Amino acid sequence: MTVLDEAAEPGALARRFPPAFAFGAATAAYQVEGSVNADGRGPSIWDTFSHTQGRTLNGDTGDVACDHYRRWASDLDLIAGLGLRAYRFSIAWPRIQPTGSGPANLAGLDFYDRLVDGLLARGVEPWATLYHWDLPQAVEDQGGWTTRDTIARFGDYAAIVARRLGDRLPRLITINEPRTHALIGHGTGRHAPGRTGWATALRVAHHLHLAHNAAARAVRAEAPAIRVGISHDVADLVPAGDGRDDAAAMARHDAAMRDWFVGPTFGRGYPSDLLAWYDAHGFVDGIDPAEARLAEPIDFLGVNYYRRERIAAAPVTDGWGIGSRVVDHVGEHAGNGWEISPGGLRAVLGRLHADYAPAELAITENGATFDEPAVIDGMIDDAARRSYLARHLAAAADAIEDGVPLVGYFAWSLLDNFEWALGYGTRFGLVHVDYETQAREPKASAHWYRSLLEAHR
Ligand code: FCB
């Protein structure tokens, strides 16, 4: 069991954050909602993918998930009871436009309307994400993110949401982790829609960048007061060994995983060395790099931070890859092999601030999965998660003291939930979910977080 360090003393830690800091927790629609056929929702690529044999662990699907679509009111009470100041959730495009185009499905909009009002009534700031990977299947059937048509459709969807909720939403995140969605969903195929190939993934990445721009424009046209952002996932990279090959692989990996995605958000275009490398390997297909220099300004940068990655050189095989690989299950690591590095969070935030100077940053996801301890006297003593949380919050406070304009921190996740291809076996929640009964039980980490927030009031 991990020993708590001094950073976990709530009073001292709380004093290191500014008064208006948005302490929260996050979820995503497909991972928690269930009720996939309710109120006119159309199928998404995750419904199709999870129902395809062999795609998810044990064939798990989001059909029921945490049943949040029906239990939303008591879940909001739970959020308020934990003292959270903010809650990050995502809106399911297939509930708003069941086939990804055409008029809004009012019953779908009503759900998020109730959710937003319910949060505000409980004094919790709603942070909404427009797209956390659940593309309407009908859009996928017409090419999905591989075609440019999807960009304008996403803009239309964003406008519908902003028109209905824009008067009450303080913040909106256009897209969650374009990198993961492009490379895992459309490169390795381990996520929906399961497309493969590096060239495909790069085309999708390009279209996601343009879709983010389209959505940001549409939202501002409807609701100029909303603060618009995007959430990129950025890991803390170190070379696996001392050799030059690993150092070169790490530089390429950094450009491929960070700057290829974050650069366009700030109108910096694609990193030129990597563009040349991709070109030489035949990976640049159907994208105009000049468009990566066109950026709609953002009000804040969301950062999803989980881990340190040790990067080693690897061969490029079969038209795949950038000549690097991640060595995991080293050092102190979480249950899924991700290396734990609180200092890496400070470093990642500091570098983003130095290189891109966003007006504001928010940690829109941070968390870990561990083998769950048993319930003892009604308490799930997840000391390892509590320590992870405390040390990463201390690192966030370090970053603030370094001068990073950090405005929020969202633990991933509020609830144990459907962890994509890993199904329900991998638990990230501050709150335990019994999938048989749907009972929610705050873990020790949640109680600790509440004590931090109480000390911060
Ligand atoms: C992030 C995803 C989130 C969750 C966590 C563990 O990449 O955005 O939905 O799966 O990882």
CSV table of C-alpha atoms and ligand atoms in Angstrom, one decimal:
chain,number,residue,atom,x,y,z
A,1,MET,CA,0.0,0.0,0.0
A,2,THR,CA,1.3,3.4,-0.9
A,3,VAL,CA,2.1,5.7,2.0
A,4,LEU,CA,0.5,9.1,2.1
A,5,ASP,CA,2.9,11.9,2.1
A,6,GLU,CA,2.6,15.3,3.7
A,7,ALA,CA,1.0,16.7,0.5
A,8,ALA,CA,-2.2,14.8,1.5
A,9,GLU,CA,-2.9,17.0,4.5
A,10,PRO,CA,-6.0,18.7,3.2
A,11,GLY,CA,-5.7,22.1,5.0
A,12,ALA,CA,-2.2,22.9,3.7
A,13,LEU,CA,-2.9,21.6,0.2
A,14,ALA,CA,-6.2,23.5,0.0
A,15,ARG,CA,-4.4,26.8,0.8
A,16,ARG,CA,-2.3,26.5,-2.3
A,17,PHE,CA,-5.3,26.9,-4.7
A,18,PRO,CA,-7.0,30.2,-5.6
A,19,PRO,CA,-10.5,30.7,-4.2
A,20,ALA,CA,-12.4,30.3,-7.5
A,21,PHE,CA,-10.5,27.1,-8.5
A,22,ALA,CA,-12.8,24.5,-10.2
A,23,PHE,CA,-12.3,21.3,-8.3
A,24,GLY,CA,-14.3,18.7,-10.0
A,25,ALA,CA,-14.7,15.2,-11.4
A,26,ALA,CA,-15.4,14.0,-15.0
A,27,THR,CA,-17.4,11.4,-16.9
A,28,ALA,CA,-18.3,10.8,-20.5
A,29,ALA,CA,-21.7,10.0,-22.0
A,30,TYR,CA,-21.1,6.5,-23.4
A,31,GLN,CA,-19.1,5.4,-20.3
A,32,VAL,CA,-21.9,6.2,-17.8
A,33,GLU,CA,-25.3,6.9,-19.3
A,34,GLY,CA,-26.7,3.5,-20.6
A,35,SER,CA,-30.3,3.8,-21.9
A,36,VAL,CA,-29.0,3.6,-25.4
A,37,ASN,CA,-32.4,3.4,-27.0
A,38,ALA,CA,-34.2,5.9,-24.9
A,39,ASP,CA,-36.0,9.0,-26.1
A,40,GLY,CA,-35.0,8.6,-29.7
A,41,ARG,CA,-31.2,8.2,-29.3
A,42,GLY,CA,-29.6,6.8,-32.4
A,43,PRO,CA,-26.8,4.2,-32.4
A,44,SER,CA,-23.2,5.4,-32.1
A,45,ILE,CA,-20.0,3.9,-33.2
A,46,TRP,CA,-19.4,2.6,-29.7
A,47,ASP,CA,-22.7,0.7,-29.7
A,48,THR,CA,-21.7,-1.0,-32.9
A,49,PHE,CA,-18.1,-1.6,-31.8
A,50,SER,CA,-18.9,-2.9,-28.4
A,51,HIS,CA,-21.5,-5.3,-29.8
A,52,THR,CA,-19.0,-6.7,-32.3
A,53,GLN,CA,-17.5,-9.9,-31.1
A,54,GLY,CA,-13.9,-9.6,-29.7
A,55,ARG,CA,-13.8,-5.8,-29.5
A,56,THR,CA,-14.2,-5.3,-25.8
A,57,LEU,CA,-13.1,-7.3,-22.8
A,58,ASN,CA,-15.7,-9.9,-22.0
A,59,GLY,CA,-18.0,-8.4,-24.7
A,60,ASP,CA,-18.9,-5.6,-22.3
A,61,THR,CA,-21.1,-2.8,-23.8
A,62,GLY,CA,-22.4,0.5,-22.6
A,63,ASP,CA,-26.0,-0.6,-22.9
A,64,VAL,CA,-26.6,-0.1,-19.2
A,65,ALA,CA,-23.3,1.3,-17.9
A,66,CYS,CA,-23.9,3.2,-14.7
A,67,ASP,CA,-27.6,3.8,-15.6
A,68,HIS,CA,-26.8,7.5,-15.2
A,69,TYR,CA,-29.4,8.5,-17.9
A,70,ARG,CA,-32.1,7.4,-15.4
A,71,ARG,CA,-30.3,8.1,-12.2
A,72,TRP,CA,-29.0,11.6,-13.1
A,73,ALA,CA,-30.8,13.3,-10.2
A,74,SER,CA,-29.4,11.1,-7.5
A,75,ASP,CA,-26.0,11.3,-9.2
A,76,LEU,CA,-26.1,15.1,-9.0
A,77,ASP,CA,-26.9,14.8,-5.3
A,78,LEU,CA,-23.9,12.6,-5.0
A,79,ILE,CA,-21.7,15.2,-6.7
A,80,ALA,CA,-23.1,17.9,-4.5
A,81,GLY,CA,-22.6,15.7,-1.4
A,82,LEU,CA,-18.9,15.3,-2.3
A,83,GLY,CA,-18.6,19.1,-2.3
A,84,LEU,CA,-17.5,19.2,-6.0
A,85,ARG,CA,-17.4,22.8,-7.4
A,86,ALA,CA,-17.6,21.6,-11.0
A,87,TYR,CA,-18.7,18.6,-13.0
A,88,ARG,CA,-17.4,17.7,-16.5
A,89,PHE,CA,-19.7,15.5,-18.6
A,90,SER,CA,-20.1,14.9,-22.3
A,91,ILE,CA,-23.1,15.3,-24.5
A,92,ALA,CA,-24.0,12.4,-26.7
A,93,TRP,CA,-24.3,13.6,-30.3
A,94,PRO,CA,-26.6,10.6,-31.2
A,95,ARG,CA,-29.1,11.8,-28.6
A,96,ILE,CA,-29.2,15.3,-30.1
A,97,GLN,CA,-29.1,14.2,-33.8
A,98,PRO,CA,-29.8,10.5,-33.9
A,99,THR,CA,-28.4,10.2,-37.5
A,100,GLY,CA,-25.9,13.0,-37.1
A,101,SER,CA,-27.7,15.6,-39.2
A,102,GLY,CA,-31.1,17.3,-39.4
A,103,PRO,CA,-33.3,18.8,-36.7
A,104,ALA,CA,-32.6,18.4,-33.1
A,105,ASN,CA,-34.2,15.6,-31.1
A,106,LEU,CA,-35.8,17.6,-28.4
A,107,ALA,CA,-36.1,14.7,-25.9
A,108,GLY,CA,-32.3,14.3,-26.1
A,109,LEU,CA,-31.7,18.0,-25.6
A,110,ASP,CA,-34.1,18.0,-22.6
A,111,PHE,CA,-31.9,15.5,-20.8
A,112,TYR,CA,-28.9,17.8,-20.9
A,113,ASP,CA,-31.1,20.7,-20.1
A,114,ARG,CA,-32.2,19.0,-16.9
A,115,LEU,CA,-28.6,18.0,-16.1
A,116,VAL,CA,-27.3,21.6,-16.5
A,117,ASP,CA,-30.2,23.1,-14.5
A,118,GLY,CA,-29.7,20.4,-11.8
A,119,LEU,CA,-26.0,21.2,-11.5
A,120,LEU,CA,-26.6,24.9,-11.3
A,121,ALA,CA,-29.4,24.4,-8.7
A,122,ARG,CA,-26.8,22.5,-6.6
A,123,GLY,CA,-24.2,25.2,-7.0
A,124,VAL,CA,-22.0,23.0,-9.3
A,125,GLU,CA,-20.4,24.5,-12.4
A,126,PRO,CA,-21.3,22.5,-15.6
A,127,TRP,CA,-18.3,21.9,-17.9
A,128,ALA,CA,-19.7,20.2,-21.0
A,129,THR,CA,-17.8,18.3,-23.7
A,130,LEU,CA,-19.4,18.1,-27.1
A,131,TYR,CA,-17.6,15.0,-28.4
A,132,HIS,CA,-16.2,12.2,-26.3
A,133,TRP,CA,-15.9,9.7,-29.1
A,134,ASP,CA,-19.5,8.6,-29.7
A,135,LEU,CA,-20.1,9.5,-33.3
A,136,PRO,CA,-23.5,8.7,-34.7
A,137,GLN,CA,-23.2,5.4,-36.6
A,138,ALA,CA,-25.0,6.9,-39.6
A,139,VAL,CA,-22.2,9.4,-39.9
A,140,GLU,CA,-19.6,6.7,-39.7
A,141,ASP,CA,-21.5,4.8,-42.5
A,142,GLN,CA,-20.9,7.8,-44.7
A,143,GLY,CA,-17.2,7.9,-44.0
A,144,GLY,CA,-17.1,9.2,-40.5
A,145,TRP,CA,-14.1,11.3,-39.6
A,146,THR,CA,-12.3,10.2,-42.7
A,147,THR,CA,-14.4,12.6,-44.8
A,148,ARG,CA,-14.6,16.3,-44.8
A,149,ASP,CA,-18.4,16.3,-44.7
A,150,THR,CA,-18.3,15.4,-41.0
A,151,ILE,CA,-16.7,18.7,-40.2
A,152,ALA,CA,-19.7,20.8,-41.1
A,153,ARG,CA,-22.0,18.3,-39.5
A,154,PHE,CA,-20.2,18.7,-36.3
A,155,GLY,CA,-20.5,22.5,-36.6
A,156,ASP,CA,-24.2,22.1,-37.0
A,157,TYR,CA,-24.5,19.9,-33.9
A,158,ALA,CA,-22.4,22.3,-31.9
A,159,ALA,CA,-24.7,25.2,-32.9
A,160,ILE,CA,-27.8,23.2,-31.8
A,161,VAL,CA,-26.3,22.5,-28.4
A,162,ALA,CA,-25.1,26.1,-27.9
A,163,ARG,CA,-28.5,27.5,-28.9
A,164,ARG,CA,-30.3,25.4,-26.3
A,165,LEU,CA,-27.7,25.4,-23.4
A,166,GLY,CA,-25.5,28.4,-24.2
A,167,ASP,CA,-27.2,30.7,-21.8
A,168,ARG,CA,-26.3,28.5,-18.9
A,169,LEU,CA,-23.0,26.8,-19.8
A,170,PRO,CA,-20.0,28.7,-18.6
A,171,ARG,CA,-17.5,26.4,-20.4
A,172,LEU,CA,-17.6,24.1,-23.3
A,173,ILE,CA,-14.9,21.6,-24.5
A,174,THR,CA,-15.3,20.8,-28.2
A,175,ILE,CA,-13.4,17.5,-28.5
A,176,ASN,CA,-11.9,15.1,-26.0
A,177,GLU,CA,-8.5,13.8,-26.8
A,178,PRO,CA,-8.3,14.1,-30.6
A,179,ARG,CA,-5.0,12.1,-30.4
A,180,THR,CA,-6.6,9.0,-28.8
A,181,HIS,CA,-9.6,9.1,-31.1
A,182,ALA,CA,-7.5,9.5,-34.2
A,183,LEU,CA,-4.7,7.1,-33.4
A,184,ILE,CA,-6.5,4.4,-31.4
A,185,GLY,CA,-9.9,4.7,-33.0
A,186,HIS,CA,-8.6,5.0,-36.6
A,187,GLY,CA,-5.0,3.8,-36.5
A,188,THR,CA,-4.6,0.8,-34.3
A,189,GLY,CA,-8.3,0.1,-34.3
A,190,ARG,CA,-8.5,-0.8,-30.7
A,191,HIS,CA,-11.3,1.8,-30.1
A,192,ALA,CA,-14.4,2.5,-32.2
A,193,PRO,CA,-14.9,2.7,-35.1
A,194,GLY,CA,-12.0,0.3,-35.4
A,195,ARG,CA,-10.5,1.7,-38.6
A,196,THR,CA,-6.7,1.1,-39.1
A,197,GLY,CA,-3.7,2.6,-40.7
A,198,TRP,CA,-1.4,5.5,-39.9
A,199,ALA,CA,-2.4,7.6,-43.0
A,200,THR,CA,-6.1,7.2,-42.1
A,201,ALA,CA,-5.4,8.2,-38.5
A,202,LEU,CA,-3.6,11.4,-39.7
A,203,ARG,CA,-6.4,12.3,-42.0
A,204,VAL,CA,-8.9,11.9,-39.1
A,205,ALA,CA,-6.6,14.0,-36.9
A,206,HIS,CA,-6.7,16.7,-39.5
A,207,HIS,CA,-10.5,16.6,-39.8
A,208,LEU,CA,-10.9,16.7,-36.0
A,209,HIS,CA,-8.8,19.8,-35.9
A,210,LEU,CA,-11.0,21.4,-38.5
A,211,ALA,CA,-14.1,20.2,-36.7
A,212,HIS,CA,-12.9,21.8,-33.5
A,213,ASN,CA,-12.5,25.1,-35.4
A,214,ALA,CA,-16.0,24.7,-36.9
A,215,ALA,CA,-17.6,24.0,-33.5
A,216,ALA,CA,-15.8,26.8,-31.7
A,217,ARG,CA,-17.1,29.2,-34.4
A,218,ALA,CA,-20.6,27.9,-34.2
A,219,VAL,CA,-20.7,28.0,-30.4
A,220,ARG,CA,-19.4,31.6,-30.3
A,221,ALA,CA,-22.0,32.7,-33.0
A,222,GLU,CA,-24.8,31.3,-30.8
A,223,ALA,CA,-23.5,32.1,-27.3
A,224,PRO,CA,-20.6,34.5,-27.3
A,225,ALA,CA,-20.1,34.4,-23.5
A,226,ILE,CA,-19.2,30.7,-23.4
A,227,ARG,CA,-15.5,30.0,-22.7
A,228,VAL,CA,-14.4,27.5,-25.4
A,229,GLY,CA,-11.7,24.9,-25.0
A,230,ILE,CA,-10.4,21.6,-26.2
A,231,SER,CA,-8.9,18.7,-24.2
A,232,HIS,CA,-5.7,17.2,-25.3
A,233,ASP,CA,-4.0,14.3,-23.6
A,234,VAL,CA,-0.3,14.8,-22.9
A,235,ALA,CA,2.0,12.4,-21.2
A,236,ASP,CA,5.3,13.2,-19.5
A,237,LEU,CA,8.0,11.7,-21.8
A,238,VAL,CA,11.5,10.5,-20.9
A,239,PRO,CA,13.9,8.4,-23.0
A,240,ALA,CA,14.0,4.7,-22.0
A,241,GLY,CA,17.8,4.5,-22.3
A,242,ASP,CA,20.9,6.7,-22.6
A,243,GLY,CA,21.5,6.1,-26.3
A,244,ARG,CA,21.0,8.5,-29.2
A,245,ASP,CA,18.3,6.3,-30.8
A,246,ASP,CA,16.1,6.5,-27.8
A,247,ALA,CA,16.6,10.3,-27.6
A,248,ALA,CA,15.7,10.7,-31.3
A,249,ALA,CA,12.7,8.3,-30.9
A,250,MET,CA,11.5,10.4,-28.0
A,251,ALA,CA,11.8,13.7,-29.9
A,252,ARG,CA,9.7,12.1,-32.7
A,253,HIS,CA,7.2,10.7,-30.2
A,254,ASP,CA,6.8,14.1,-28.5
A,255,ALA,CA,6.2,15.8,-31.9
A,256,ALA,CA,3.8,13.0,-33.0
A,257,MET,CA,1.8,12.8,-29.8
A,258,ARG,CA,1.8,16.4,-28.5
A,259,ASP,CA,2.7,19.0,-31.1
A,260,TRP,CA,0.9,17.3,-34.0
A,261,PHE,CA,-2.3,17.8,-32.0
A,262,VAL,CA,-1.7,20.8,-29.8
A,263,GLY,CA,0.2,22.8,-32.5
A,264,PRO,CA,-2.8,23.2,-34.8
A,265,THR,CA,-5.0,24.3,-31.9
A,266,PHE,CA,-2.8,27.3,-31.6
A,267,GLY,CA,-2.4,27.9,-35.3
A,268,ARG,CA,1.2,26.7,-35.3
A,269,GLY,CA,0.7,24.0,-38.0
A,270,TYR,CA,2.3,20.6,-37.9
A,271,PRO,CA,5.9,20.1,-36.7
A,272,SER,CA,7.9,20.4,-39.9
A,273,ASP,CA,10.5,17.6,-39.2
A,274,LEU,CA,7.7,15.1,-38.5
A,275,LEU,CA,5.7,16.2,-41.5
A,276,ALA,CA,8.7,15.4,-43.7
A,277,TRP,CA,9.1,12.1,-41.9
A,278,TYR,CA,5.4,11.2,-42.4
A,279,ASP,CA,5.7,12.3,-46.1
A,280,ALA,CA,8.7,10.1,-46.6
A,281,HIS,CA,6.8,7.1,-45.2
A,282,GLY,CA,3.7,7.8,-47.4
A,283,PHE,CA,1.5,8.7,-44.4
A,284,VAL,CA,0.3,12.1,-45.7
A,285,ASP,CA,-2.8,11.4,-47.7
A,286,GLY,CA,-5.6,13.9,-48.4
A,287,ILE,CA,-4.6,16.6,-45.9
A,288,ASP,CA,-3.5,20.2,-46.5
A,289,PRO,CA,-0.9,21.1,-43.9
A,290,ALA,CA,-1.6,24.8,-44.4
A,291,GLU,CA,-5.0,24.3,-42.7
A,292,ALA,CA,-3.2,23.3,-39.5
A,293,ARG,CA,-2.2,27.0,-39.4
A,294,LEU,CA,-5.8,28.1,-39.2
A,295,ALA,CA,-7.0,28.1,-35.6
A,296,GLU,CA,-10.1,29.5,-33.9
A,297,PRO,CA,-8.8,31.1,-30.7
A,298,ILE,CA,-9.5,29.1,-27.5
A,299,ASP,CA,-10.2,30.5,-24.1
A,300,PHE,CA,-8.6,27.6,-22.2
A,301,LEU,CA,-6.6,24.5,-22.9
A,302,GLY,CA,-7.8,21.3,-21.3
A,303,VAL,CA,-5.1,18.8,-20.4
A,304,ASN,CA,-5.7,15.1,-19.7
A,305,TYR,CA,-2.7,13.8,-17.8
A,306,TYR,CA,-2.3,10.3,-16.5
A,307,ARG,CA,1.3,9.1,-16.8
A,308,ARG,CA,5.0,9.1,-17.7
A,309,GLU,CA,6.0,7.3,-20.8
A,310,ARG,CA,9.5,5.9,-21.3
A,311,ILE,CA,10.2,6.0,-25.0
A,312,ALA,CA,12.5,3.5,-26.8
A,313,ALA,CA,13.5,3.4,-30.5
A,314,ALA,CA,11.6,0.8,-32.6
A,315,PRO,CA,11.5,-0.2,-36.2
A,316,VAL,CA,8.8,1.2,-38.5
A,317,THR,CA,7.1,-1.8,-39.9
A,318,ASP,CA,4.5,-2.3,-42.6
A,319,GLY,CA,3.7,1.3,-43.1
A,320,TRP,CA,3.0,1.8,-39.5
A,321,GLY,CA,4.4,4.0,-36.8
A,322,ILE,CA,6.9,6.6,-36.0
A,323,GLY,CA,9.8,4.4,-34.9
A,324,SER,CA,9.1,4.6,-31.2
A,325,ARG,CA,7.6,2.4,-28.5
A,326,VAL,CA,6.4,2.9,-24.9
A,327,VAL,CA,8.0,0.8,-22.2
A,328,ASP,CA,5.4,0.4,-19.5
A,329,HIS,CA,5.0,-1.5,-16.2
A,330,VAL,CA,8.1,0.2,-14.9
A,331,GLY,CA,8.7,2.3,-11.8
A,332,GLU,CA,5.7,2.9,-9.6
A,333,HIS,CA,2.7,2.1,-11.9
A,334,ALA,CA,-1.0,1.8,-11.8
A,335,GLY,CA,-3.0,-1.3,-12.3
A,336,ASN,CA,-3.0,-0.9,-16.1
A,337,GLY,CA,0.8,-0.5,-16.3
A,338,TRP,CA,0.8,3.3,-16.6
A,339,GLU,CA,3.8,4.8,-14.8
A,340,ILE,CA,2.8,7.2,-12.0
A,341,SER,CA,4.7,10.5,-12.1
A,342,PRO,CA,3.1,13.5,-10.2
A,343,GLY,CA,6.2,15.6,-11.1
A,344,GLY,CA,5.4,14.8,-14.8
A,345,LEU,CA,2.1,16.8,-14.4
A,346,ARG,CA,4.0,19.9,-13.3
A,347,ALA,CA,6.5,19.4,-16.2
A,348,VAL,CA,3.7,18.9,-18.8
A,349,LEU,CA,1.8,22.0,-17.6
A,350,GLY,CA,5.0,24.0,-17.5
A,351,ARG,CA,6.0,23.1,-21.0
A,352,LEU,CA,2.6,23.7,-22.5
A,353,HIS,CA,2.5,27.1,-20.8
A,354,ALA,CA,6.0,28.0,-22.1
A,355,ASP,CA,5.5,26.7,-25.6
A,356,TYR,CA,1.9,27.7,-26.3
A,357,ALA,CA,0.9,30.3,-23.6
A,358,PRO,CA,-2.8,29.5,-23.4
A,359,ALA,CA,-4.8,32.2,-21.5
A,360,GLU,CA,-5.9,29.5,-19.1
A,361,LEU,CA,-5.3,25.8,-18.5
A,362,ALA,CA,-7.4,23.2,-16.8
A,363,ILE,CA,-6.6,19.6,-15.9
A,364,THR,CA,-9.7,18.1,-17.4
A,365,GLU,CA,-8.8,14.5,-16.5
A,366,ASN,CA,-6.4,12.9,-14.1
A,367,GLY,CA,-6.7,9.6,-12.3
A,368,ALA,CA,-5.7,6.0,-12.0
A,369,THR,CA,-7.0,2.4,-11.9
A,370,PHE,CA,-5.8,-0.1,-9.3
A,371,ASP,CA,-6.9,-3.5,-8.1
A,372,GLU,CA,-9.8,-2.6,-5.9
A,373,PRO,CA,-9.4,-3.3,-2.2
A,374,ALA,CA,-12.2,-5.1,-0.4
A,375,VAL,CA,-15.0,-3.3,1.3
A,376,ILE,CA,-14.1,-3.1,5.0
A,377,ASP,CA,-16.9,-1.9,7.3
A,378,GLY,CA,-18.5,-0.2,4.4
A,379,MET,CA,-15.4,1.7,3.4
A,380,ILE,CA,-13.4,1.0,0.2
A,381,ASP,CA,-10.0,1.9,1.3
A,382,ASP,CA,-8.4,2.8,-2.0
A,383,ALA,CA,-5.3,4.3,-0.4
A,384,ALA,CA,-3.3,4.1,-3.7
A,385,ARG,CA,-5.8,6.3,-5.5
A,386,ARG,CA,-6.0,8.7,-2.6
A,387,SER,CA,-2.2,9.1,-2.7
A,388,TYR,CA,-2.3,9.4,-6.5
A,389,LEU,CA,-4.9,12.2,-6.2
A,390,ALA,CA,-3.1,14.0,-3.4
A,391,ARG,CA,0.3,14.0,-5.1
A,392,HIS,CA,-1.1,15.1,-8.4
A,393,LEU,CA,-3.0,17.9,-6.8
A,394,ALA,CA,0.2,18.9,-5.0
A,395,ALA,CA,1.9,18.9,-8.4
A,396,ALA,CA,-0.9,21.1,-9.8
A,397,ALA,CA,-0.3,23.5,-6.9
A,398,ASP,CA,3.4,23.5,-7.8
A,399,ALA,CA,2.5,24.4,-11.4
A,400,ILE,CA,0.3,27.3,-10.2
A,401,GLU,CA,3.3,28.6,-8.1
A,402,ASP,CA,5.5,28.2,-11.2
A,403,GLY,CA,3.1,30.7,-12.9
A,404,VAL,CA,0.9,28.4,-14.9
A,405,PRO,CA,-2.6,30.0,-15.2
A,406,LEU,CA,-4.4,26.8,-14.0
A,407,VAL,CA,-8.1,27.2,-13.3
A,408,GLY,CA,-9.4,23.7,-12.7
A,409,TYR,CA,-8.8,20.1,-11.8
A,410,PHE,CA,-11.1,17.2,-12.7
A,411,ALA,CA,-10.5,13.8,-11.3
A,412,TRP,CA,-11.2,10.9,-13.7
A,413,SER,CA,-13.6,9.6,-12.9
A,414,LEU,CA,-16.6,10.4,-10.7
A,415,LEU,CA,-17.8,6.8,-11.1
A,416,ASP,CA,-16.4,3.5,-12.0
A,417,ASN,CA,-17.6,3.1,-15.6
A,418,PHE,CA,-17.3,1.5,-19.0
A,419,GLU,CA,-13.6,1.8,-19.7
A,420,TRP,CA,-13.9,1.4,-23.5
A,421,ALA,CA,-12.2,-1.7,-24.8
A,422,LEU,CA,-11.3,-2.7,-21.2
A,423,GLY,CA,-15.0,-2.9,-20.3
A,424,TYR,CA,-16.0,-2.8,-16.6
A,425,GLY,CA,-13.0,-4.6,-15.3
A,426,THR,CA,-10.9,-1.4,-15.0
A,427,ARG,CA,-12.2,0.9,-12.4
A,428,PHE,CA,-11.2,4.6,-12.3
A,429,GLY,CA,-13.9,5.9,-10.0
A,430,LEU,CA,-13.8,8.0,-6.8
A,431,VAL,CA,-17.1,6.3,-6.3
A,432,HIS,CA,-17.5,2.6,-6.5
A,433,VAL,CA,-20.4,1.3,-8.6
A,434,ASP,CA,-21.9,-2.2,-8.0
A,435,TYR,CA,-23.0,-3.1,-11.6
A,436,GLU,CA,-25.5,-5.6,-10.3
A,437,THR,CA,-27.5,-3.2,-8.1
A,438,GLN,CA,-26.2,0.2,-9.4
A,439,ALA,CA,-25.4,1.1,-5.8
A,440,ARG,CA,-22.9,4.0,-5.5
A,441,GLU,CA,-20.3,3.9,-2.6
A,442,PRO,CA,-17.8,6.8,-2.3
A,443,LYS,CA,-14.3,5.3,-1.8
A,444,ALA,CA,-11.7,6.6,0.7
A,445,SER,CA,-10.3,8.8,-2.1
A,446,ALA,CA,-13.7,10.5,-2.5
A,447,HIS,CA,-13.9,11.2,1.2
A,448,TRP,CA,-10.4,12.6,1.1
A,449,TYR,CA,-11.2,14.8,-1.8
A,450,ARG,CA,-14.3,16.1,0.0
A,451,SER,CA,-12.1,17.0,3.0
A,452,LEU,CA,-9.8,18.9,0.7
A,453,LEU,CA,-12.7,20.9,-0.7
A,454,GLU,CA,-14.1,21.6,2.7
A,455,ALA,CA,-10.7,22.9,3.8
A,456,HIS,CA,-10.7,25.1,0.7
A,457,ARG,CA,-14.1,26.8,1.4
B,1,FCB,C1,-8.9,9.0,-21.2
B,1,FCB,C2,-10.3,9.1,-21.7
B,1,FCB,C3,-11.4,8.7,-20.7
B,1,FCB,C4,-10.9,7.5,-19.9
B,1,FCB,C5,-9.5,7.7,-19.3
B,1,FCB,C6,-9.1,6.6,-18.5
B,1,FCB,O1,-8.1,8.8,-22.3
B,1,FCB,O2,-10.6,10.4,-22.2
B,1,FCB,O3,-12.6,8.5,-21.3
B,1,FCB,O4,-11.0,6.4,-20.7
B,1,FCB,O5,-8.7,7.9,-20.4
